[in-house]
Amino acid sequence: MGKELFKEMKKDWYKNTVIYQIYPRSYRDSNGDGYGDIKGIIEKLDYLEYLGIGAIWLSPVFKSPQKDNGYDISDYKDIEPMFGSLADMEELINEADRHGIKIIMDLVLNHSSDKHKWFLEAIKSKDNPYHDYYVFRDGDKDHAPNDMRAVFGGSAWEWVEGLNQYYFHQFTTAQPDLNWDNPKLRQELYDMINFWIDKGVGGFRLDVIDQIAKEPDNFITSNGPKLHKYLRELNQKTFGGKNLVTVGEAWSANIDNAPIYSNPDGSELSMVFQFEHICLDQQEGKDKWDLAPLPFVKFKKILNKWQTELYGKGWNSLFWDNHDLPRIVSRWGNDGKYRVESAKMLATILHGMQGTPYIYQGEEIGMTNIKLNIDEYDDVEIKNMYKERIAAGYSKEEVMNSIYAKGRDNARTPMQWDDSENSGFSISKPWLKVNENYKEINVKNQINDPDSILNYYKRLITLRKENQVFADGKFMMYLEDDDNIFAYERILDNHRLVVICNFYGEMIENPLTDITENLKMVLSNYEKDDDRLRPYEARMYMI
Ligand code: TEU
């Protein structure tokens, strides 16, 4: 292999790999305090190497009062003691590297914690050197600058007694927005990022990156006019040209601006993490709590659009789950009788497409949603929404049903390692309840079972690594208007990859038998072939 080609391949390593997301609180508790930690992750690196993933997206482990479980950072250059120490983090980076795994850190650059020293200084006086690191506006106690709302409920403006000003916060009041218009603030962030690059991290996930260039006076939160200017500067001052993978979480990204974020020239980020396909099972114009069935054909059209229109122009993330979303097998699969079949079917659809697939911890064993009593939940979003909706006159039953379906704690229950007490997550009472089904659904049960969901994921990851058609094949959808089937083909030179899935639980006819006649079936969730497609059947063919 020529040196240049090798360089070229390395630059795009994230296109042939799969990224695994760890929510550290819930992964593995090594010291028995009920919270997962960095040493716990190190214990599980052999498992992750077995699975075959190339990188870990590590949800925030920085110093934090944990008002939003780490998405409120009070020191970007230090580690939260409940997760370990800076030395543990360095050990994780090095040990992961020995296992062929890169560590992607989760940077929250849109806001800090209200306990960050910058903010504590900023509220002291209007002429404090840190005051302009945040977004303050004048007003009086009874009149906020405008009526903008925060994502987690309430006004986006919080009054500071004494300073007699409001600060702007898009999330909780404990997460004041940083002022990216201030070059000194930007430089501090770049220095901090370079600190982590020097420690050997493999890249960064950038939390709500589309919201950094807010202009609250103009009611702009996402996608502000200066956004891409700031992203290019960020790139040049930090990770640009360094072969790191960068993924921008952007709820507002669309097919028109995704190529700007993920321009193949490397001027901004490696890829976008956008949500158009994931926000469909809610009532139009309302929010995620207002439930509606998944409009299947529309869903396929959206995925088709991203596959075909971004081709050659940018790069996308492929995901069903993360720490903010419910468990996919409970959401769009079947977490009862067909849990195993539907989990594999959903994995097949996702991993056959173009983009970098993400596996959220526990997805690889088909972990499910949970139903708790309201006081057993931990998530600030759930708690705030519950109070707001009950006060607004919703019935308790309706609110609880929304939480069961969409609450973020569905994804945050402890990882299910084995059938011992607390699912092998911890020897102590975990911070959030373990799902009762852990005796059946756990890693130990699946690792030696060739037909398990876990080993199915492992095969998908191997197929992606070994066949370039997964990364580069052109996408073509079949039967776009069919109400049950999700099917497509990927083509690269004379290589073909065909995926045919029955998305639902009824047995149906398979109209695509001609297409697969001369192809070899490389993966399926049913044993013997059949003319028809059985409940949640998934087939992957190649030539
Ligand atoms: O999420 C961005 C975000 O907008 C979410 O709050 C999302 O709207 C919500 O979770 C959907 O239910 C990121 C992080 O992933 C999330 O965990 C943080 O709470 C949030 O940013 C603030 O940092």
Coordinates of C-alpha atoms and ligand atoms in Angstrom, one line a residue:
M1 CA 0.0 0.0 0.0
G2 CA 1.4 3.4 -1.0
K3 CA 2.1 5.7 1.9
E4 CA -0.3 8.4 0.6
L5 CA -3.1 5.9 0.3
F6 CA -2.5 4.7 3.8
K7 CA -2.7 8.3 5.0
E8 CA -5.9 8.8 3.1
M9 CA -7.4 5.6 4.6
K10 CA -6.4 6.6 8.1
K11 CA -8.0 10.0 7.7
D12 CA -11.4 8.4 7.2
W13 CA -11.0 5.6 9.7
Y14 CA -14.3 6.5 11.3
K15 CA -16.1 5.5 8.1
N16 CA -15.3 1.8 8.5
T17 CA -15.8 1.6 12.2
V18 CA -18.6 1.5 14.8
I19 CA -18.7 3.9 17.8
Y20 CA -20.0 2.7 21.1
Q21 CA -21.5 5.2 23.5
I22 CA -20.9 4.9 27.3
Y23 CA -23.0 6.7 29.8
P24 CA -20.4 6.4 32.6
R25 CA -22.8 6.6 35.6
S26 CA -24.5 3.5 34.4
Y27 CA -21.8 1.3 32.9
R28 CA -19.8 -0.4 35.6
D29 CA -19.2 0.6 39.2
S30 CA -15.7 -0.5 40.3
N31 CA -15.7 1.0 43.8
G32 CA -19.1 0.1 45.1
D33 CA -20.6 3.6 45.5
G34 CA -23.6 2.9 43.3
Y35 CA -22.3 5.0 40.4
G36 CA -20.4 3.8 37.4
D37 CA -16.8 5.1 37.0
I38 CA -13.8 5.2 34.7
K39 CA -12.1 2.2 36.3
G40 CA -15.3 0.3 35.6
I41 CA -15.0 1.1 31.9
I42 CA -11.3 -0.1 31.9
E43 CA -12.6 -3.4 33.3
K44 CA -14.8 -3.8 30.3
L45 CA -12.3 -3.0 27.5
D46 CA -11.8 -6.7 26.7
Y47 CA -15.6 -7.0 26.2
L48 CA -15.6 -3.9 23.9
E49 CA -12.7 -5.3 21.9
Y50 CA -14.6 -8.6 21.5
L51 CA -17.6 -6.7 20.2
G52 CA -15.2 -5.0 17.7
I53 CA -16.0 -1.3 18.1
G54 CA -13.4 1.2 17.1
A55 CA -14.1 4.1 19.5
I56 CA -16.0 5.0 22.6
W57 CA -18.1 8.1 22.8
L58 CA -17.8 8.8 26.5
S59 CA -20.6 11.0 28.0
P60 CA -19.1 13.7 30.1
V61 CA -16.8 12.7 33.0
F62 CA -15.5 16.3 33.7
K63 CA -15.9 17.9 37.1
S64 CA -19.6 18.7 37.5
P65 CA -22.3 19.3 40.1
Q66 CA -24.3 16.7 38.1
K67 CA -27.4 18.8 37.8
D68 CA -27.8 17.4 34.3
N69 CA -25.6 14.3 34.9
G70 CA -22.3 15.9 33.7
Y71 CA -23.7 18.1 30.9
D72 CA -23.1 20.9 33.4
I73 CA -19.3 21.2 33.7
S74 CA -17.6 23.2 36.4
D75 CA -14.0 22.3 35.4
Y76 CA -13.2 21.2 31.8
K77 CA -9.7 20.1 32.7
D78 CA -10.5 17.9 35.6
I79 CA -12.4 14.7 36.2
E80 CA -15.5 14.4 38.5
P81 CA -14.4 12.5 41.6
M82 CA -17.4 10.1 41.4
F83 CA -15.9 8.9 38.1
G84 CA -12.3 8.9 39.2
S85 CA -9.2 11.0 38.7
L86 CA -7.3 12.6 35.8
A87 CA -4.8 9.7 36.2
D88 CA -7.7 7.2 35.7
M89 CA -8.7 9.1 32.6
E90 CA -5.2 8.9 31.2
E91 CA -5.1 5.2 32.0
L92 CA -8.4 4.7 30.2
I93 CA -7.0 6.5 27.1
N94 CA -3.9 4.4 27.1
E95 CA -5.6 1.1 27.9
A96 CA -8.3 1.6 25.3
D97 CA -5.5 2.3 22.8
R98 CA -3.9 -1.0 23.6
H99 CA -7.3 -2.6 22.7
G100 CA -7.5 -0.7 19.4
I101 CA -10.2 1.6 20.8
K102 CA -10.1 5.4 20.6
I103 CA -11.8 7.6 23.3
I104 CA -14.1 10.4 22.1
M105 CA -14.8 12.9 24.8
D106 CA -18.1 14.7 25.1
L107 CA -17.5 18.4 25.1
V108 CA -20.3 20.7 26.3
L109 CA -19.2 24.1 24.8
N110 CA -22.6 25.8 24.6
H111 CA -22.9 26.3 28.4
S112 CA -21.0 25.6 31.6
S113 CA -22.2 24.8 35.1
D114 CA -23.3 27.8 37.2
K115 CA -20.5 26.6 39.6
H116 CA -17.8 27.0 37.0
K117 CA -15.3 29.6 38.3
W118 CA -15.9 31.8 35.2
F119 CA -19.6 32.0 36.1
L120 CA -18.9 32.6 39.8
E121 CA -16.7 35.5 38.8
A122 CA -19.1 36.7 36.1
I123 CA -21.9 37.4 38.5
K124 CA -19.8 39.4 40.8
S125 CA -20.0 42.6 38.8
K126 CA -20.6 43.9 35.3
D127 CA -16.9 44.9 34.9
N128 CA -15.5 41.6 36.1
P129 CA -13.2 40.2 33.4
Y130 CA -15.3 37.0 33.2
H131 CA -18.7 38.8 32.9
D132 CA -18.7 38.8 29.2
Y133 CA -18.0 35.0 29.1
Y134 CA -21.8 34.6 29.5
V135 CA -24.9 36.2 28.0
F136 CA -26.2 38.8 30.4
R137 CA -28.9 41.4 29.7
D138 CA -30.4 44.2 31.6
G139 CA -34.0 44.1 32.8
D140 CA -35.9 44.5 36.0
K141 CA -36.9 41.7 38.4
D142 CA -40.4 41.4 37.0
H143 CA -39.6 41.8 33.3
A144 CA -37.3 39.4 31.6
P145 CA -35.6 40.6 28.4
N146 CA -38.0 38.5 26.3
D147 CA -40.2 35.5 26.6
M148 CA -37.8 32.8 25.3
R149 CA -38.3 29.4 27.0
A150 CA -35.6 27.0 28.1
V151 CA -35.5 23.4 26.7
F152 CA -36.1 21.9 30.2
G153 CA -39.0 24.2 31.0
G154 CA -39.4 27.8 32.4
S155 CA -38.0 31.0 31.1
A156 CA -34.6 31.1 29.4
W157 CA -33.7 34.1 31.5
E158 CA -32.6 33.9 35.2
W159 CA -32.4 37.0 37.4
V160 CA -29.2 37.6 39.4
E161 CA -29.9 39.5 42.6
G162 CA -27.3 42.1 43.3
L163 CA -26.0 42.2 39.7
N164 CA -29.4 43.2 38.7
Q165 CA -29.2 41.5 35.3
Y166 CA -30.5 38.4 33.7
Y167 CA -28.4 35.6 32.3
F168 CA -29.5 33.4 29.4
H169 CA -29.7 29.6 29.7
Q170 CA -31.1 27.3 27.0
F171 CA -31.2 24.4 29.4
T172 CA -31.5 24.4 33.2
T173 CA -30.7 27.5 35.3
A174 CA -27.6 25.5 36.4
Q175 CA -26.4 25.7 32.8
P176 CA -25.7 29.3 31.9
D177 CA -25.0 29.8 28.1
L178 CA -21.4 30.7 27.2
N179 CA -20.9 33.8 25.0
W180 CA -19.1 32.7 21.8
D181 CA -19.0 36.3 20.6
N182 CA -16.2 36.8 23.1
P183 CA -12.8 35.9 21.6
K184 CA -11.2 35.4 25.0
L185 CA -13.8 32.8 25.9
R186 CA -13.3 31.0 22.6
Q187 CA -9.5 30.9 23.1
E188 CA -10.0 29.5 26.6
L189 CA -12.1 26.7 25.1
Y190 CA -9.5 26.0 22.4
D191 CA -6.7 25.8 25.0
M192 CA -8.8 23.3 27.0
I193 CA -9.5 21.2 23.9
N194 CA -5.8 21.2 23.0
F195 CA -5.1 20.0 26.6
W196 CA -7.2 16.9 25.9
I197 CA -5.7 16.4 22.4
D198 CA -2.3 16.3 24.0
K199 CA -3.5 13.6 26.3
G200 CA -4.2 11.4 23.3
V201 CA -8.0 11.4 22.9
G202 CA -9.3 10.2 19.6
G203 CA -11.8 12.9 19.1
F204 CA -14.8 14.8 20.4
R205 CA -18.6 14.7 20.5
L206 CA -19.7 18.3 20.6
D207 CA -22.9 18.7 22.6
V208 CA -25.6 20.9 21.0
I209 CA -23.0 22.5 18.8
D210 CA -25.6 24.1 16.6
Q211 CA -26.7 26.3 19.5
I212 CA -23.4 28.0 20.3
A213 CA -24.0 31.0 18.1
K214 CA -27.2 32.0 19.7
E215 CA -28.6 35.5 19.4
P216 CA -31.3 35.8 22.1
D217 CA -32.1 39.3 21.2
N218 CA -33.2 38.0 17.8
F219 CA -34.9 34.9 19.3
I220 CA -32.2 32.7 17.6
T221 CA -31.1 29.6 19.5
S222 CA -29.9 27.1 16.8
N223 CA -28.0 27.7 13.6
G224 CA -27.1 31.4 14.3
P225 CA -25.5 33.4 11.5
K226 CA -22.0 33.1 12.9
L227 CA -22.2 29.4 13.6
H228 CA -20.1 28.1 10.8
K229 CA -17.5 30.9 11.2
Y230 CA -17.1 29.7 14.8
L231 CA -16.9 26.1 13.8
R232 CA -14.2 26.7 11.3
E233 CA -12.2 28.7 13.8
L234 CA -12.6 26.0 16.4
N235 CA -11.4 23.4 13.8
Q236 CA -8.3 25.5 12.9
K237 CA -7.3 26.2 16.4
T238 CA -7.7 22.7 17.7
F239 CA -8.5 19.4 16.0
G240 CA -8.2 20.4 12.3
G241 CA -5.8 18.3 10.2
K242 CA -5.1 16.0 13.2
N243 CA -7.0 12.9 12.2
L244 CA -9.4 13.1 15.1
V245 CA -13.0 12.2 14.7
T246 CA -15.5 15.0 15.6
V247 CA -19.2 14.6 15.8
G248 CA -21.6 17.5 16.1
E249 CA -24.9 17.0 17.9
A250 CA -27.2 19.2 16.0
W251 CA -31.0 19.0 16.5
S252 CA -31.5 21.7 13.9
A253 CA -29.3 20.2 11.2
N254 CA -31.0 19.5 7.9
I255 CA -30.1 18.0 4.6
D256 CA -29.2 21.5 3.3
N257 CA -26.8 22.5 6.0
A258 CA -25.4 19.0 6.9
P259 CA -22.8 19.3 4.1
I260 CA -21.5 22.5 5.7
Y261 CA -20.9 20.8 9.1
S262 CA -19.4 17.7 7.6
N263 CA -17.7 19.1 4.5
P264 CA -15.2 16.4 3.2
D265 CA -12.6 19.1 3.0
G266 CA -12.3 18.8 6.7
S267 CA -12.9 22.4 7.4
E268 CA -15.5 21.8 10.2
L269 CA -16.4 18.4 11.7
S270 CA -16.2 14.7 10.6
M271 CA -19.9 14.2 10.9
V272 CA -23.3 15.5 12.0
F273 CA -25.5 13.7 14.6
Q274 CA -29.0 14.8 13.5
F275 CA -32.4 13.7 14.6
E276 CA -34.8 14.1 11.7
H277 CA -35.7 10.4 11.6
I278 CA -35.9 10.1 15.4
C279 CA -38.5 12.8 16.1
L280 CA -41.3 11.3 14.0
D281 CA -43.4 9.5 16.6
Q282 CA -44.8 12.7 18.1
Q283 CA -47.8 14.9 17.2
E284 CA -46.9 17.5 14.6
G285 CA -45.9 20.9 15.9
K286 CA -45.9 19.5 19.5
D287 CA -43.0 18.1 21.5
K288 CA -41.7 14.6 22.2
W289 CA -44.1 13.9 25.1
D290 CA -47.1 14.2 22.8
L291 CA -47.1 10.7 21.5
A292 CA -48.1 9.5 18.0
P293 CA -47.4 6.3 16.1
L294 CA -44.4 6.2 13.8
P295 CA -45.4 7.2 10.3
F296 CA -43.5 4.4 8.6
V297 CA -43.5 5.6 5.0
K298 CA -42.5 9.1 6.0
F299 CA -39.7 7.7 8.1
K300 CA -38.3 5.7 5.2
K301 CA -38.5 8.7 2.9
I302 CA -36.5 10.7 5.4
L303 CA -33.8 8.1 5.8
N304 CA -33.7 7.7 2.0
K305 CA -33.3 11.4 1.6
W306 CA -30.3 11.5 4.0
Q307 CA -28.7 8.5 2.3
T308 CA -29.0 9.8 -1.3
E309 CA -28.6 13.6 -0.9
L310 CA -25.6 13.6 1.5
Y311 CA -23.8 11.0 -0.7
G312 CA -20.3 12.4 -1.5
K313 CA -21.1 15.7 0.2
G314 CA -20.9 15.0 3.9
W315 CA -21.1 12.3 6.5
N316 CA -23.9 11.3 8.8
S317 CA -24.2 9.4 12.1
L318 CA -26.4 6.3 12.2
F319 CA -28.2 5.7 15.5
W320 CA -31.4 4.6 17.1
D321 CA -30.5 5.2 20.7
N322 CA -28.5 7.5 23.0
H323 CA -28.7 8.7 26.6
D324 CA -31.5 11.1 25.7
L325 CA -33.7 8.6 23.9
P326 CA -35.9 5.6 24.8
R327 CA -34.7 2.1 24.1
I328 CA -35.2 1.3 20.4
V329 CA -36.5 -2.3 20.9
S330 CA -39.3 -0.9 23.1
R331 CA -39.9 2.0 20.8
W332 CA -40.0 0.7 17.3
G333 CA -39.4 -3.0 17.9
N334 CA -41.2 -5.4 20.1
D335 CA -39.9 -5.8 23.6
G336 CA -42.1 -8.8 24.4
K337 CA -42.4 -12.0 22.2
Y338 CA -40.2 -10.8 19.4
R339 CA -37.6 -8.8 21.4
V340 CA -34.6 -10.8 19.9
E341 CA -35.9 -10.8 16.3
S342 CA -36.9 -7.1 16.3
A343 CA -33.6 -6.0 18.0
K344 CA -31.7 -7.7 15.2
M345 CA -33.9 -6.3 12.5
L346 CA -33.4 -2.8 13.7
A347 CA -29.7 -3.3 13.9
T348 CA -29.6 -4.7 10.3
I349 CA -31.4 -1.7 8.9
L350 CA -29.1 0.8 10.6
H351 CA -25.7 -0.9 10.1
G352 CA -26.3 -1.5 6.4
M353 CA -26.6 2.2 5.6
Q354 CA -24.0 4.8 4.9
G355 CA -22.6 6.7 7.9
T356 CA -20.9 5.8 11.1
P357 CA -23.1 3.5 13.2
Y358 CA -23.4 4.2 17.0
I359 CA -24.3 1.6 19.5
Y360 CA -25.6 2.9 22.8
Q361 CA -24.6 0.7 25.8
G362 CA -27.0 -2.1 26.3
E363 CA -28.5 -1.8 22.8
E364 CA -26.2 -4.7 21.8
I365 CA -28.1 -7.0 24.2
G366 CA -31.5 -5.6 23.5
M367 CA -32.1 -3.7 26.7
T368 CA -35.6 -2.3 27.1
N369 CA -37.4 0.7 28.6
I370 CA -38.4 0.7 32.3
K371 CA -41.5 1.9 34.2
L372 CA -40.8 3.6 37.5
N373 CA -42.8 5.5 40.1
I374 CA -42.5 9.3 39.6
D375 CA -40.2 9.7 42.7
E376 CA -37.9 7.0 41.5
Y377 CA -36.9 9.0 38.4
D378 CA -33.7 11.0 38.4
D379 CA -33.7 13.0 35.2
V380 CA -34.2 16.7 35.5
E381 CA -36.1 16.8 32.2
I382 CA -38.6 14.2 33.4
K383 CA -39.1 16.0 36.8
N384 CA -39.6 19.4 35.3
M385 CA -42.0 18.2 32.6
Y386 CA -44.0 16.2 35.2
K387 CA -44.5 19.3 37.4
E388 CA -45.4 21.6 34.4
R389 CA -47.8 19.2 32.8
I390 CA -49.6 18.3 36.1
A391 CA -49.9 22.0 36.8
A392 CA -51.3 22.6 33.3
G393 CA -54.1 20.0 34.0
Y394 CA -52.9 16.9 32.2
S395 CA -53.9 13.7 33.9
K396 CA -51.3 11.8 35.9
E397 CA -51.9 8.7 33.7
E398 CA -51.2 10.7 30.5
V399 CA -48.0 12.2 31.8
M400 CA -46.7 8.9 33.1
N401 CA -47.4 7.3 29.7
S402 CA -45.3 10.0 28.1
I403 CA -42.5 9.3 30.5
Y404 CA -42.7 5.5 30.0
A405 CA -42.4 6.0 26.2
K406 CA -39.9 8.9 26.0
G407 CA -38.3 9.6 29.3
R408 CA -34.5 9.8 29.2
D409 CA -34.1 7.5 32.2
N410 CA -35.2 4.6 30.0
A411 CA -31.7 4.7 28.5
R412 CA -29.9 5.4 31.8
T413 CA -30.7 2.3 33.9
P414 CA -27.6 0.4 34.8
M415 CA -25.9 -1.9 32.2
Q416 CA -27.0 -5.5 32.6
W417 CA -23.8 -7.6 32.8
D418 CA -25.0 -10.8 34.5
D419 CA -27.8 -12.3 36.7
S420 CA -26.2 -11.5 40.0
E421 CA -27.6 -8.8 42.3
N422 CA -27.7 -5.4 40.7
S423 CA -27.0 -7.0 37.3
G424 CA -23.2 -7.1 37.9
F425 CA -23.2 -3.3 37.7
S426 CA -22.5 -2.6 41.3
I427 CA -22.2 -4.3 44.7
S428 CA -24.3 -1.5 46.2
K429 CA -27.7 0.0 45.5
P430 CA -27.4 1.7 42.1
W431 CA -28.2 5.4 41.7
L432 CA -31.1 4.4 39.4
K433 CA -33.1 1.2 39.5
V434 CA -31.9 -1.8 37.5
N435 CA -34.4 -3.1 35.0
E436 CA -36.1 -6.2 36.5
N437 CA -35.5 -8.2 33.4
Y438 CA -31.8 -8.3 34.0
K439 CA -31.9 -12.0 35.0
E440 CA -32.9 -12.8 31.4
I441 CA -31.3 -9.9 29.5
N442 CA -27.6 -9.6 30.2
V443 CA -24.2 -9.9 28.6
K444 CA -23.3 -13.1 30.4
N445 CA -26.3 -14.9 28.9
Q446 CA -25.5 -13.7 25.4
I447 CA -21.7 -13.8 25.0
N448 CA -21.4 -17.5 24.4
D449 CA -24.7 -17.9 22.5
P450 CA -24.0 -17.6 18.7
D451 CA -27.6 -16.6 18.1
S452 CA -27.7 -13.8 20.6
I453 CA -28.3 -10.2 19.8
L454 CA -24.8 -9.4 21.0
N455 CA -23.1 -11.8 18.6
Y456 CA -25.4 -10.5 15.8
Y457 CA -24.0 -7.0 16.4
K458 CA -20.5 -8.4 16.4
R459 CA -21.1 -9.9 13.0
L460 CA -22.5 -6.6 11.6
I461 CA -19.4 -4.7 12.9
T462 CA -17.1 -7.3 11.3
L463 CA -19.0 -7.1 8.0
R464 CA -18.6 -3.3 7.9
K465 CA -14.9 -3.6 8.6
E466 CA -14.3 -6.1 5.9
N467 CA -16.5 -4.8 3.1
Q468 CA -15.9 -1.3 1.6
V469 CA -19.5 -1.3 0.2
F470 CA -20.8 -0.5 3.7
A471 CA -18.8 2.8 3.8
D472 CA -18.9 3.8 0.2
G473 CA -21.7 2.0 -1.6
K474 CA -24.4 4.1 -3.3
F475 CA -27.8 3.7 -1.7
M476 CA -31.0 2.8 -3.4
M477 CA -34.3 2.2 -1.6
Y478 CA -36.8 -0.4 -2.6
L479 CA -40.5 -0.3 -2.1
E480 CA -40.5 3.2 -0.6
D481 CA -44.2 3.3 -0.2
D482 CA -44.7 -0.2 1.2
D483 CA -46.3 -0.2 4.7
N484 CA -44.2 -3.0 6.2
I485 CA -41.0 -3.6 4.4
F486 CA -37.7 -1.6 4.8
A487 CA -35.4 -2.7 1.9
Y488 CA -32.5 -1.2 0.1
E489 CA -29.4 -1.9 -1.9
R490 CA -25.9 -0.5 -1.7
I491 CA -23.7 -0.7 -4.8
L492 CA -19.9 -0.1 -5.1
D493 CA -18.3 -1.2 -8.4
N494 CA -19.3 -4.9 -8.7
H495 CA -20.1 -5.3 -5.0
R496 CA -23.7 -5.3 -3.9
L497 CA -25.3 -5.3 -0.5
V498 CA -29.0 -5.9 -0.2
V499 CA -31.0 -5.5 3.0
I500 CA -34.7 -6.7 3.3
C501 CA -36.5 -6.3 6.5
N502 CA -40.1 -6.8 7.8
F503 CA -40.5 -3.9 10.2
Y504 CA -43.6 -5.3 11.9
G505 CA -44.9 -8.4 13.6
E506 CA -47.1 -9.9 10.8
M507 CA -46.0 -12.5 8.3
I508 CA -46.0 -10.9 4.8
E509 CA -45.2 -11.7 1.2
N510 CA -41.7 -10.9 0.0
P511 CA -41.9 -9.1 -3.4
L512 CA -38.1 -8.9 -3.7
T513 CA -37.2 -12.5 -4.3
D514 CA -36.0 -11.7 -7.9
I515 CA -33.5 -9.2 -6.7
T516 CA -31.7 -11.5 -4.3
E517 CA -31.8 -14.6 -6.6
N518 CA -28.0 -14.7 -7.2
L519 CA -26.9 -13.1 -4.0
K520 CA -25.5 -14.8 -0.9
M521 CA -27.3 -14.3 2.3
V522 CA -24.6 -13.2 4.8
L523 CA -26.8 -12.5 7.8
S524 CA -30.4 -13.2 9.0
N525 CA -32.3 -13.4 12.3
Y526 CA -34.2 -16.5 11.2
E527 CA -32.6 -19.9 10.6
K528 CA -34.1 -21.4 7.5
D529 CA -35.1 -19.4 4.4
D530 CA -38.8 -19.0 3.7
D531 CA -40.7 -17.5 0.7
R532 CA -42.4 -15.1 3.0
L533 CA -41.1 -12.6 5.5
R534 CA -41.7 -13.7 9.1
P535 CA -42.3 -11.2 12.0
Y536 CA -39.5 -8.7 12.2
E537 CA -37.4 -10.8 9.7
A538 CA -34.2 -9.3 8.6
R539 CA -32.0 -10.5 5.7
M540 CA -28.7 -9.2 4.5
Y541 CA -27.3 -10.4 1.2
M542 CA -24.0 -9.7 -0.6
I543 CA -22.1 -10.4 -3.7
Ligands
TEU1 O1 -29.0 17.3 24.4 C1 -29.5 18.3 23.6 C2 -30.9 18.5 23.8 O2 -31.5 19.4 23.2 C3 -31.7 17.5 24.6 O3 -31.9 18.2 25.8 C4 -32.9 17.0 24.0 O4 -33.7 18.1 23.6 C5 -33.6 16.2 25.0 O5 -32.8 15.4 25.7 C6 -34.6 15.4 24.3 O6 -35.3 14.8 25.3 C7 -27.7 17.4 24.9 C8 -27.3 16.2 25.7 O7 -27.3 15.1 24.9 C9 -28.3 16.1 26.9 O8 -28.1 15.0 27.7 C10 -28.1 17.4 27.7 O9 -29.1 17.4 28.7 C11 -28.3 18.6 26.9 O10 -27.6 18.6 25.7 C12 -27.8 19.8 27.6 O11 -26.4 19.8 27.7

